[in-house]
Amino acid sequence: MLRAIALSLSFAFAGWSAQAQDINDAVTSFELDNGMQVVVIEDHRVPVVQHMLWYRAGSADEPIGSSGVAHFLEHLLFKATDSLAAGELSATVAANGGRDNAFTSWDYTAYFQRVAADRLDLMMRMEADRMVNIRLTDRDIVTERQVIIEERNQRIENNPRGLFGEQMNAAQFLNHRYGVPIIGWMHEMETLDMEDVMAFYDVHYSPNNTVLIVSGDVEPEEVRTLAEKYYGPIPANPALPERVRSEEPPQRAERRVIYRDARVAQPYLQRSYLAPERDAGVQEKAAALTFLAEILGGGTTSYLAEKLQFDNQVAVYVGAFYRGVSLDDTSFDVLVVPAPDISLEEAEAALDAALAQFVQDGVDADQLERIKMQLRASEIYARDNAEGIAGRYGRALTSGLTVEDVQAWPQILQTVTEEDIIEAARAVLRREASVTGWLMQAEEAIQ
């Protein structure tokens, strides 16, 4: 149960150590004439390739009132094209011994295939085809809309943690589209139609709005030749809109969310702070926040675990999470699961006291050095994951960062000081820029 609670936030920190990898000599980046950015990451140890096409279009780019359309379109891209029957792309990948899938986030939508290196030509041909030649029917819209509605039912409506997390996000981001769930609000998902889907497709699915990432057993010139052959003839969209989002106003008052549900088996509290993201050329604040999350709640040896789990025994689980790769301001989250017979009010008071004490105590130098050493060790293991490497670059490049930023990140992390971390804590851990949420059982009364 505790692991399940943590999973909803763990993606924010999972893989940060894997990002610490300097592979400058194995990365080649270039741009096609139509504006498509191409990044090639070489790893010739295994004859496998990861082909990923990332669109700079996610749920935060959706028109107001059409929440969920980016994710809906992701599903529909597995339907028919001019040359492929519905489901044929995935069936072809499987027949060639590979696997494929897609995913949508606030800042991007990505499609990928992992196959033998000599099948890259086939993957590019099929992926380029569905960039421009998707052919949907009214039946496709009706049936797939029911699929995403059922997906929301399973992941959100039938899951109190999902509903609680949605409300927390909406409270944190009052004016920004990050406050809208990626899958969409149910009442808007139910009205999505062919016009909504095709409007989003026609605007955003163009080569000058994409990043092609190819990692594995490939040569840059081979990738360039294939990309020019299959993606090169697709014209850029001259009307591609500038990626402008509404911004959050200054947050001057702390916010609270209390969600009661009879299905809650384990009450817990979550604190969310508005926090800066990793910005191109100036990633130092994000690096300090990355360490702050690990030091505060990165396991049983973390500061909050020591104070709340072992010293005072008011919690059975604590965690801290920071999702730094984001186009716009993001959040820094802390989660506390109280021990039996400890109320949420008591757990929150203990959390506040521990955070205040941390800023006074400062960072333990030995702990910081230990984390940096673990980071350096992880650089070696990160080289074995072609999919993870491709994902790292794709998320960064669709979120406003550059190849140079990705490559500089490991060294920036190593230069973070104890003072940098405390300065970041003082700047971000402010109650007036926070949302505190209680997930509680329906019959539990507020103390």
C-alpha angles and dihedrals in degrees: 000000000000090000090052091052091051094049093071089066104022094088086071092068103018110109098017089120091048087058089065097092129121108206098150093139091055099049124087122181129187140151130235121228091257092058100260112146115221126196122187120195113189125215113156099178095096126029093238131112134200112211113192129175113196122193119204088228125096138150092290088063094057122115114259109268095026100082113165096029094115091055091041090054090049088060093045094053088076089065126089129311131186090279106021130065120227108287093009095115094058092041090053092050091050092047088056092053097257140110133229140186143147139225140193130214135169094275105029150015118217136191123193145179127192111201145140110298094247090061095064092101091058093047093052092048093054096042093049089049095059093045089073110006106058111145114197130184130205087250090056089055095049097045097042092044087059089050094056091044089054089047089056090048091054099041102034117009094048094041119072090197089057093049091046092049091050092054092047091053093047090051093048095049108043097162105019126082090238084083090067116082116251092232090049138241111295096236091054096042089057091061099046110125143172093280092055093049098045093045091056091044095049093049103041108024100082133113094250088061097051143083117207113206120190117179132173135038098004139115119229094233091051090053092046091052093049094043092052090048098051108019099027097074092054108100121234119248104249090192095056104142123234111261099248121157132185112258131228114256117234107290107227102163131051115242131215133206123191116185120184122192131163089221094064109116097176121029116213142165129234128195119199123191126191106245139177120259129224106285126199110267095001108067098140097101091049090050091054091049090050089058092042091059092049094046095046100042113357098122143311092315093054124115096251092046090054094047101038105027104034110019100039100013093217094131139045094197137019131176140172124204137186125186101199101167100083135123093230138019112317136187140265111212136196123191127194127185107197123227119249112289091017113116123221088245091056092046091051092050090051091049092051091049092049094049091050090048091050092057089051095044095047127206121318105241094210092052092050092050090048092053091049090051091051087050093054091049091051090058089072095051093044089068090070095064113076091173093052092048092051090048092051093056094041095053091046098047094048090048099057101272128119135226087256091054091053091050093046094049098085093054092044089055091052092054096054112120134205089252091053091055095049091047089053091048092053092048097047108027094074119138092215089061095046143091118212116199132190119200106196144163116268095247095047112108125214110257 
